[in-house]
XYZ file of C-alpha atoms in Angstrom:
666
model
C 63.715 91.101 131.616
C 67.681 90.604 131.077
C 68.371 87.382 128.321
C 70.361 84.476 129.485
C 73.989 84.459 128.768
C 75.138 81.404 126.949
C 78.816 80.400 126.350
C 79.725 77.906 124.052
C 83.805 77.038 124.465
C 84.644 75.222 121.451
C 83.362 75.099 117.951
C 84.663 71.580 117.105
C 81.792 68.918 115.970
C 79.777 69.158 118.680
C 80.490 72.987 119.217
C 79.189 74.346 116.289
C 76.321 72.164 115.620
C 75.234 73.300 119.957
C 75.635 77.041 118.710
C 72.959 76.356 115.694
C 70.210 74.171 117.404
C 70.470 76.432 120.260
C 70.186 80.083 117.876
C 66.764 78.054 116.398
C 65.387 77.154 119.005
C 65.446 80.262 121.879
C 65.613 82.828 118.489
C 66.798 86.151 119.868
C 65.847 85.339 123.310
C 69.254 84.514 125.172
C 72.308 85.731 123.834
C 75.074 83.183 122.229
C 78.993 83.477 122.738
C 80.726 80.904 121.224
C 84.396 80.279 122.411
C 86.485 79.636 119.293
C 90.788 79.846 118.589
C 89.812 80.136 115.258
C 86.807 81.538 113.135
C 85.774 78.572 111.036
C 84.388 75.333 110.996
C 86.700 72.405 110.418
C 85.515 69.182 108.748
C 87.656 66.887 110.253
C 86.419 64.082 107.728
C 88.227 65.196 104.826
C 91.813 66.768 106.147
C 93.700 63.449 104.470
C 91.940 65.236 100.984
C 93.658 68.676 102.044
C 97.406 67.051 102.627
C 96.636 64.752 98.867
C 96.384 68.035 97.296
C 93.192 66.534 96.514
C 90.924 69.433 98.041
C 91.711 72.905 98.714
C 92.422 73.428 103.173
C 89.136 76.605 102.995
C 87.209 73.387 100.675
C 87.290 71.997 104.506
C 86.308 75.068 106.250
C 83.231 76.661 107.082
C 83.543 80.530 108.381
C 81.521 81.087 112.155
C 80.281 84.394 111.473
C 78.813 83.304 107.723
C 77.112 80.487 109.179
C 75.899 81.726 112.176
C 74.638 85.025 112.153
C 72.679 85.226 115.232
C 75.470 83.921 117.175
C 78.636 86.335 118.879
C 82.046 84.714 117.914
C 85.416 85.392 120.542
C 88.361 84.349 119.399
C 90.587 82.934 121.893
C 91.673 79.989 123.686
C 89.957 79.142 127.342
C 92.405 79.655 130.050
C 90.810 79.138 133.599
C 87.057 78.643 134.464
C 85.380 79.744 137.257
C 82.263 77.812 138.214
C 81.080 79.331 141.157
C 81.640 83.449 139.693
C 79.676 81.746 136.892
C 83.812 83.429 135.256
C 85.948 82.292 131.885
C 89.106 83.450 131.483
C 90.917 83.404 127.792
C 93.137 84.171 125.872
C 93.269 86.542 122.672
C 94.613 85.731 119.252
C 96.889 88.488 119.722
C 97.884 87.535 123.630
C 95.458 89.775 125.089
C 93.065 88.502 127.901
C 89.677 88.703 129.099
C 86.147 87.378 130.135
C 83.190 86.390 129.539
C 80.180 85.690 132.034
C 77.879 82.874 131.255
C 74.377 81.086 133.553
C 74.903 78.082 130.629
C 78.091 76.551 129.942
C 78.474 74.295 127.545
C 81.414 72.539 127.063
C 82.635 71.120 123.329
C 86.769 71.621 123.799
C 87.113 68.824 121.605
C 90.486 67.067 121.796
C 94.211 66.686 121.355
C 96.996 64.764 119.878
C 96.576 61.728 122.201
C 100.737 60.721 122.977
C 102.803 57.706 123.829
C 105.862 58.309 126.162
C 108.120 56.072 123.344
C 111.673 58.186 123.454
C 111.837 61.011 120.540
C 108.261 60.657 118.847
C 107.617 64.663 120.219
C 110.214 66.331 119.060
C 109.900 64.822 115.506
C 106.515 63.678 115.042
C 104.070 65.252 113.698
C 99.589 64.335 114.093
C 96.764 65.274 112.030
C 94.243 66.885 113.454
C 94.259 70.409 112.378
C 94.744 72.555 109.449
C 97.831 73.584 110.244
C 98.580 70.089 110.518
C 98.152 68.688 107.440
C 99.538 72.002 104.887
C 102.632 70.898 107.049
C 102.171 67.284 105.889
C 101.779 68.574 102.008
C 104.097 71.065 101.230
C 106.485 67.974 104.276
C 106.020 64.973 101.251
C 106.217 67.111 98.265
C 109.522 68.710 99.716
C 111.080 65.187 100.183
C 110.179 63.728 97.320
C 111.545 66.715 94.613
C 114.714 66.128 97.048
C 115.542 62.789 96.760
C 115.255 62.504 92.724
C 117.604 64.809 93.037
C 119.497 63.202 95.517
C 122.622 61.764 94.500
C 123.769 59.095 97.302
C 120.619 55.609 96.656
C 120.570 55.240 100.608
C 119.688 59.246 101.138
C 116.824 58.698 98.792
C 114.922 55.409 99.667
C 115.322 57.060 103.174
C 113.162 61.135 101.810
C 110.703 58.509 100.321
C 109.691 56.421 102.801
C 106.787 57.784 105.461
C 105.952 55.945 108.764
C 102.434 56.511 109.893
C 101.823 55.310 113.230
C 97.552 54.834 113.835
C 95.081 52.053 111.349
C 92.198 53.833 112.006
C 90.131 56.138 110.530
C 93.070 58.702 110.317
C 95.841 56.829 110.089
C 94.707 54.281 107.492
C 93.462 57.052 105.236
C 96.326 59.308 105.466
C 98.336 56.234 104.105
C 95.810 55.562 101.152
C 95.631 59.251 100.017
C 99.274 59.932 100.556
C 100.664 56.865 98.783
C 98.564 58.040 95.303
C 99.556 61.331 96.481
C 103.648 60.515 96.335
C 103.125 57.838 93.254
C 101.887 60.510 90.855
C 104.887 62.856 92.265
C 107.516 60.414 90.679
C 105.344 59.658 87.435
C 106.137 63.211 86.436
C 109.911 63.706 88.347
C 111.521 59.917 88.233
C 112.818 58.741 91.035
C 116.768 57.312 90.369
C 116.653 53.438 89.330
C 113.455 53.239 89.543
C 112.884 54.075 92.945
C 108.783 54.015 94.299
C 107.775 55.777 98.283
C 107.256 54.310 100.394
C 104.539 54.694 102.690
C 104.257 52.551 105.708
C 100.770 51.693 107.911
C 102.615 50.685 112.089
C 100.278 49.714 114.505
C 99.534 47.513 117.660
C 96.075 46.139 116.737
C 95.845 42.991 114.773
C 93.829 44.500 111.251
C 93.994 47.375 110.346
C 90.654 49.611 111.813
C 89.707 47.394 114.742
C 86.978 49.296 114.883
C 84.953 48.294 112.058
C 83.499 45.737 111.090
C 85.710 42.982 109.333
C 84.428 43.610 106.055
C 85.006 46.625 105.589
C 88.935 45.723 107.821
C 89.623 43.041 105.063
C 88.506 45.798 101.933
C 90.341 48.623 103.163
C 93.431 46.656 104.484
C 93.565 44.874 100.459
C 92.727 47.840 98.605
C 96.119 49.343 101.210
C 98.469 46.582 99.867
C 96.788 46.498 96.432
C 98.064 50.136 96.554
C 101.996 48.899 97.696
C 101.119 50.562 101.624
C 103.526 47.999 103.810
C 100.942 47.519 106.206
C 102.587 45.763 109.265
C 99.594 45.164 111.959
C 100.865 44.241 115.882
C 104.079 46.682 115.204
C 104.199 50.026 116.557
C 107.552 52.661 116.689
C 109.548 52.271 120.001
C 112.218 54.943 119.472
C 112.695 57.613 116.978
C 116.131 59.020 115.988
C 117.145 62.109 113.741
C 117.419 59.457 110.937
C 114.677 57.248 111.563
C 112.447 55.528 113.729
C 113.164 51.763 115.246
C 110.682 49.429 115.517
C 108.964 46.917 118.278
C 110.420 44.331 116.540
C 114.033 46.159 116.194
C 114.281 46.484 112.933
C 115.819 50.199 112.307
C 114.064 51.898 108.897
C 115.600 55.047 107.527
C 112.265 58.260 106.791
C 112.373 61.739 107.320
C 108.679 61.496 108.479
C 106.688 59.930 110.686
C 102.471 60.389 110.802
C 101.146 59.788 114.232
C 97.720 58.613 113.983
C 97.888 56.484 116.976
C 94.250 58.581 118.543
C 93.243 61.449 120.652
C 92.316 62.450 124.333
C 90.814 65.106 125.677
C 90.922 68.659 125.338
C 93.252 69.703 128.639
C 91.400 72.557 129.841
C 89.046 70.050 131.302
C 90.961 68.504 134.148
C 91.715 71.724 135.350
C 87.529 71.588 136.206
C 88.369 69.454 139.932
C 85.106 66.732 138.852
C 84.395 63.813 138.425
C 86.842 61.779 134.961
C 86.248 59.018 133.163
C 89.610 58.705 130.887
C 90.605 62.103 131.328
C 87.079 62.458 129.592
C 84.328 65.042 131.253
C 81.356 62.927 133.610
C 77.774 63.664 132.585
C 74.537 61.941 132.990
C 72.584 61.356 129.606
C 71.261 64.504 129.416
C 75.086 66.114 128.722
C 74.768 67.817 132.542
C 77.793 67.259 134.739
C 76.003 66.381 137.960
C 75.721 68.946 140.781
C 75.718 71.244 138.171
C 72.641 72.045 136.829
C 74.533 75.065 134.609
C 77.758 73.149 133.169
C 76.989 71.053 130.334
C 79.517 69.048 128.085
C 79.377 67.578 124.662
C 81.544 65.897 122.083
C 85.301 64.225 123.101
C 85.397 65.973 126.307
C 82.390 64.549 127.238
C 81.887 60.983 129.604
C 77.965 60.698 128.045
C 76.570 57.544 129.153
C 76.089 54.881 126.352
C 71.939 53.871 126.709
C 73.238 51.232 123.698
C 75.057 49.815 125.809
C 75.150 50.056 129.672
C 78.031 50.180 131.346
C 80.267 52.000 128.508
C 80.031 55.300 127.106
C 79.484 56.355 123.738
C 83.228 56.467 121.653
C 85.315 59.965 120.886
C 84.308 60.054 117.565
C 82.880 62.618 114.800
C 79.721 60.820 114.523
C 78.792 61.040 117.805
C 79.954 64.320 119.039
C 77.555 65.912 116.090
C 74.981 64.423 116.962
C 75.974 65.042 120.902
C 75.138 69.216 119.651
C 71.736 68.888 118.904
C 71.053 67.586 122.303
C 73.160 69.621 124.020
C 71.577 72.342 122.276
C 68.295 71.333 123.114
C 68.521 70.591 127.227
C 69.881 74.090 126.969
C 67.158 75.336 125.901
C 65.152 73.617 127.808
C 66.953 74.545 131.744
C 66.095 77.716 130.445
C 62.128 77.591 130.138
C 62.878 78.444 125.794
C 62.448 75.028 124.641
C 60.920 71.734 125.144
C 61.361 68.940 127.545
C 65.083 68.025 128.328
C 65.894 64.829 126.324
C 68.370 61.999 126.553
C 71.695 60.555 124.232
C 70.352 57.952 122.141
C 71.796 56.968 119.245
C 71.598 54.630 116.398
C 74.547 53.106 114.446
C 74.140 54.356 110.728
C 77.374 52.492 109.354
C 80.418 54.137 109.194
C 82.861 55.736 105.892
C 86.132 54.744 105.040
C 88.072 56.824 101.611
C 90.226 55.259 100.602
C 91.303 57.872 97.679
C 90.125 57.426 93.426
C 87.000 55.041 93.569
C 88.237 52.965 96.279
C 86.478 52.796 99.891
C 84.316 50.611 102.519
C 81.675 51.282 103.878
C 78.698 49.730 105.512
C 75.783 51.790 105.538
C 72.881 51.078 107.453
C 75.089 47.879 108.000
C 74.976 46.863 103.957
C 79.206 46.371 103.127
C 80.343 47.898 100.383
C 83.335 48.344 98.387
C 84.747 49.498 94.779
C 83.149 52.171 93.039
C 79.389 51.748 94.741
C 81.103 52.688 98.432
C 83.308 54.998 96.976
C 80.185 57.200 95.931
C 78.475 56.207 99.359
C 81.693 57.595 100.986
C 81.657 60.810 98.972
C 77.766 61.081 98.799
C 77.549 60.416 102.591
C 80.323 63.360 103.019
C 78.808 65.775 100.991
C 75.221 65.751 102.776
C 77.255 66.306 106.188
C 79.298 68.585 105.459
C 77.390 72.318 106.565
C 78.661 74.381 103.525
C 80.989 74.871 100.713
C 79.227 71.559 98.958
C 79.424 73.189 95.113
C 83.315 74.565 96.669
C 84.384 70.397 97.454
C 82.165 68.766 94.414
C 83.969 71.211 92.261
C 87.623 70.218 93.707
C 86.310 66.439 93.281
C 85.750 66.565 89.162
C 88.714 68.929 88.689
C 91.063 66.334 90.509
C 89.516 63.782 87.702
C 90.280 65.237 84.510
C 93.242 67.434 85.705
C 96.746 66.250 87.810
C 97.097 67.642 90.646
C 99.594 70.503 91.806
C 102.248 69.387 93.597
C 103.809 72.549 94.840
C 105.338 73.549 98.059
C 104.433 76.699 99.397
C 105.740 76.796 102.667
C 103.073 78.743 104.685
C 103.622 76.905 107.512
C 106.972 75.280 109.366
C 108.073 72.575 111.374
C 108.294 73.688 114.629
C 104.700 75.542 113.993
C 103.151 72.306 115.065
C 104.417 70.395 117.934
C 103.022 66.804 118.321
C 102.339 68.146 121.477
C 99.533 70.722 122.116
C 96.666 71.796 123.817
C 95.807 73.653 120.048
C 96.215 70.931 117.451
C 93.600 73.706 114.744
C 96.361 76.911 115.330
C 99.983 77.157 114.428
C 102.265 78.489 116.297
C 103.715 81.813 114.917
C 107.711 82.597 116.505
C 107.597 85.885 118.126
C 103.696 85.818 118.948
C 101.472 84.874 122.388
C 102.564 81.875 124.326
C 99.195 79.373 124.121
C 97.951 77.039 127.205
C 99.829 74.240 126.490
C 102.959 75.428 126.869
C 103.010 74.462 130.133
C 101.958 71.097 129.560
C 103.442 70.295 126.024
C 105.349 67.673 127.178
C 109.054 67.191 125.660
C 108.670 69.625 123.485
C 108.281 70.404 120.336
C 109.166 68.970 117.225
C 112.027 71.820 115.647
C 112.811 70.413 112.087
C 114.586 71.776 109.288
C 113.083 69.738 105.697
C 116.157 71.369 103.402
C 118.524 70.394 105.576
C 120.852 67.334 104.449
C 119.952 64.904 107.245
C 117.171 66.831 107.253
C 114.112 65.605 108.816
C 111.130 66.180 111.304
C 112.725 66.662 115.118
C 115.607 68.283 113.775
C 117.270 71.650 114.836
C 119.144 73.497 112.597
C 116.825 75.719 110.683
C 117.669 79.285 110.424
C 113.828 80.674 110.906
C 113.704 78.190 113.248
C 113.597 79.179 117.752
C 115.627 77.422 119.593
C 115.278 73.820 120.894
C 112.978 73.556 124.000
C 111.296 76.474 123.732
C 108.781 75.731 120.473
C 106.444 78.756 119.924
C 107.836 80.684 122.563
C 108.769 83.589 120.648
C 112.964 83.640 119.288
C 114.228 86.962 120.618
C 117.711 89.246 119.375
C 119.434 89.809 122.618
C 120.654 93.800 122.693
C 124.935 93.721 123.595
C 126.023 95.091 127.311
C 121.838 95.281 128.247
C 121.761 91.739 129.096
C 117.898 92.202 128.094
C 116.164 90.101 124.963
C 113.793 91.878 122.442
C 111.441 89.521 120.668
C 111.367 89.760 116.745
C 108.309 91.293 114.563
C 106.430 88.943 112.939
C 108.070 90.395 109.338
C 111.915 89.793 111.006
C 110.452 86.160 111.922
C 108.405 85.425 108.019
C 111.909 86.757 106.116
C 113.761 84.049 107.598
C 116.379 86.396 109.492
C 118.860 85.125 111.598
C 119.242 86.373 115.394
C 121.854 89.483 116.146
C 124.009 89.285 118.990
C 126.629 90.631 120.808
C 130.243 90.167 119.211
C 131.298 87.239 119.321
C 128.199 85.064 120.058
C 127.672 83.586 117.403
C 124.613 84.663 116.551
C 124.890 86.786 112.893
C 123.416 90.376 112.745
C 119.964 91.038 111.178
C 120.498 91.689 107.654
C 117.378 93.969 106.081
C 115.710 92.468 103.060
C 117.375 94.779 100.539
C 120.649 93.339 101.257
C 119.366 89.676 102.116
C 118.025 90.240 98.591
C 121.051 90.855 97.022
C 123.579 88.007 98.646
C 125.860 90.830 101.174
C 127.409 89.435 103.437
C 126.644 89.941 107.409
C 128.980 92.767 109.224
C 130.684 92.062 112.101
C 133.815 92.833 114.854
C 138.113 92.826 113.143
C 138.281 89.428 112.557
C 135.054 87.829 113.700
C 135.117 86.343 109.874
C 132.227 88.024 108.829
C 132.003 91.170 106.476
C 131.543 94.099 106.511
C 128.096 96.134 104.944
C 128.280 97.919 101.769
C 125.951 100.181 100.699
C 124.983 100.157 97.014
C 126.631 103.319 95.566
C 130.436 101.890 97.112
C 129.241 98.356 95.970
C 128.977 99.513 92.577
C 132.427 102.110 92.788
C 134.530 99.189 94.636
C 135.104 101.602 97.500
C 136.024 99.322 100.402
C 133.155 98.141 103.174
C 132.465 100.675 105.834
C 131.566 99.543 109.402
C 128.436 100.685 109.895
C 125.696 98.429 110.222
C 122.148 98.924 108.654
C 118.849 99.857 111.175
C 117.279 96.759 112.470
C 114.235 96.037 110.121
C 114.601 98.750 107.663
C 115.725 98.420 104.117
C 119.198 98.722 104.399
C 119.526 102.064 104.894
C 122.888 102.866 106.683
C 123.677 103.953 110.067
C 124.007 108.162 110.163
C 127.298 109.999 111.167
C 127.083 112.574 113.016
C 129.902 114.254 114.219
C 131.796 114.019 117.861
C 127.541 113.495 118.808
C 125.854 109.845 119.697
C 125.784 106.969 117.726
C 122.613 106.361 115.053
C 119.196 105.603 116.341
C 118.266 101.537 115.511
C 121.497 99.759 115.515
C 120.597 95.851 116.643
C 120.452 95.751 119.613
C 119.129 98.523 120.982
C 119.483 102.377 121.395
C 122.438 103.718 122.325
C 123.449 106.243 125.297
C 123.452 109.658 124.753
C 125.411 112.751 125.719
C 127.933 110.372 126.240
C 131.567 112.057 127.805
C 133.281 113.057 123.801
C 130.254 111.556 121.933
C 130.834 108.046 122.041
C 128.733 105.882 120.578
C 126.896 103.449 122.669
C 129.844 100.872 124.442
C 129.264 96.872 122.457
C 127.724 97.641 118.572
C 127.433 95.250 116.871
C 130.446 96.202 113.940
C 132.835 97.206 116.506
C 135.062 99.339 115.272
C 134.545 102.027 112.877
C 136.443 101.214 110.132
C 139.130 103.797 108.928
C 139.696 104.916 105.442
C 136.892 106.890 105.281
C 135.985 110.836 103.787
C 139.017 113.080 105.684
C 140.037 110.463 107.109
C 143.312 109.087 107.307
C 144.410 105.893 105.665
C 142.756 102.079 107.879
C 146.262 100.794 110.032
C 144.012 97.750 110.422
C 145.417 96.701 113.466
C 143.384 95.723 116.919
C 142.646 98.499 119.235
C 143.790 101.033 116.433
C 142.814 104.722 116.688
C 138.774 105.324 115.022
C 139.207 106.453 112.228
C 138.434 110.334 111.806
C 135.409 112.328 111.380
C 133.073 109.099 113.155
C 131.595 108.837 116.079
C 133.835 109.634 118.955
C 136.640 110.440 116.207
C 137.912 113.875 115.688
C 136.429 115.619 112.823
C 137.840 115.846 109.538
C 139.838 118.657 108.346
C 138.051 121.231 105.670
C 134.285 120.175 107.432
C 132.771 122.732 110.056
C 132.546 122.187 113.011
C 129.777 120.915 115.018
C 126.639 122.397 115.816
C 126.936 124.252 119.862
C 125.012 121.491 122.097
C 121.568 122.822 122.655
C 122.658 122.616 127.073
C 125.274 124.840 128.250
C 128.986 122.580 129.575
C 128.815 120.429 132.565
C 128.179 117.188 134.348
C 125.728 115.775 132.896
C 126.010 117.966 128.869
C 129.558 117.460 128.582
C 130.984 120.034 125.335
C 131.013 118.333 122.333
C 134.640 117.396 120.620
C 138.126 115.159 120.171
C 138.157 114.449 124.013
C 140.065 110.965 124.792
C 137.809 107.875 124.509
C 137.033 106.249 128.044
C 136.270 103.644 127.089
C 140.290 102.837 125.663
C 141.654 101.515 129.530
C 145.383 102.808 129.252
C 146.431 100.124 130.446
C 146.893 97.344 127.390
C 146.377 94.331 130.025
C 142.711 96.024 130.746
C 141.781 95.557 127.495
C 140.263 91.973 128.668
C 138.286 93.032 130.973
C 135.183 94.492 129.901
C 132.415 96.043 131.086
C 130.204 95.013 133.811
């Protein structure tokens, strides 16, 4: 008898707990497959400490392969589920497609950033749901403080040191609390002009901070934030986000380069495609976490609307505590439905209290209903996190100890750019890569991704113009190069994108040519056609001897290797824009190559006349061979219509009539 197949979608709190519990219950009697975009479980409650430089990123992640040895891990994102056929289609991290079959399916895809119809937010704000977003925020905040310290204009300094956080729930409150401490520590080492201090603002339309918690805890958190210097404004939110700042609902305009969006979450859009009964974007399930009418389908975590048996008529909130407990009950009920465990159990919960880390020794907590603040609350909060984490406890405790005795390291790693972490995405756990495979969020990405240029004078979230960012309106869809004359586009390779190289384009297109790393390091100008304003590339030997620049273009992606000249033959391959056509009459090079006509004054040729439309330099591709040079090798095929004889012939791409010069190639 074949073993049943159990497929779990998502490795968040609910999915990870489901996989771990099922592995223990089934003991090898079932095939368990876990589909997730990343190979780790992320402990979200400690993510603000990663953004504040307290914890290293790997401390809040747990390897799925190491901690779930009996579970098959498949990296990818679910695209389509065929409930009748019992199959799931997914896309892998490199764009490959695959299919998985199942006998039981557990949907635990989690949640994504919640968007509101506010102009400019999707383009200029960043969320806080994944590790890439935390790494970006840490780099961005560090960069803004460093730029502010060197700014001459006090107004620009104030704008860069103003950080706006929207949403006063758990995440927003902790981000603002840790962020103020992080920037204050930076300013102590690098003071700002005129004694200015970083300003953090916490906005929410709710009447108080942490509205879902007890009023005593809310008051504690509000007091700590205000004492620390956070500008807490309740009943206020963002009306519009612009390049220069945000317009508040009370009409005030706040100049800022940072907008952190923490207004809440929404279920992963995957469940919307199933056509099953929903409740505010969540899949309706019974108390056993099973979809009515679908005995093979279970759902838990943020994508499931689970009836709250303790409060009839309501559903359990979308919190990590409930998701973790959902996973255990879902695993037990899946095993029971396959005859591999005990009887089915309904989901019931008992409130054990909440904890909020406010940075340092400050926290707000009410374990088992006992309200705590200050150092006791801080101890309880960190003890709770250590107990709840499924791994890395010693490493986390070590980082906390080091942070208490050593200053934080505020450096920019530059690993995540702003366009890599758009606000509107169904995969906040995965950073977008230019030229990489598209995500299933691309079709549902709303207004588009943020395209911030963090280092320009008017920089900030949502600013276009960074040389390594994709074109606006195409976030993460793959920056392309245009091959001159072909009408086709070629995606840039990942090494080229990582080096921030400008795009190549046809002459006059406004795109710079691709430079190799060797040329970029030497600060050499780009090659361009005559009169384009771009300097020509020179080889290292020519530079040393003071020779004028040759009009040879470097091959794309090579270390500055000059194009090879072939007397009367074809032009060098691997030129930006693709390989030139071979066997052209007279051995002329491919048309529309960047760099224009070959430069004259080459060895063995006539001095360059530097006149537009003049003759090409001798001994250059398409020109006359230089004197006293060996004759070119005979062609491998006899001359004919398809293989004309080599040698100096009249160029067919230069019209006889000068007036025809503007017609170009069709």
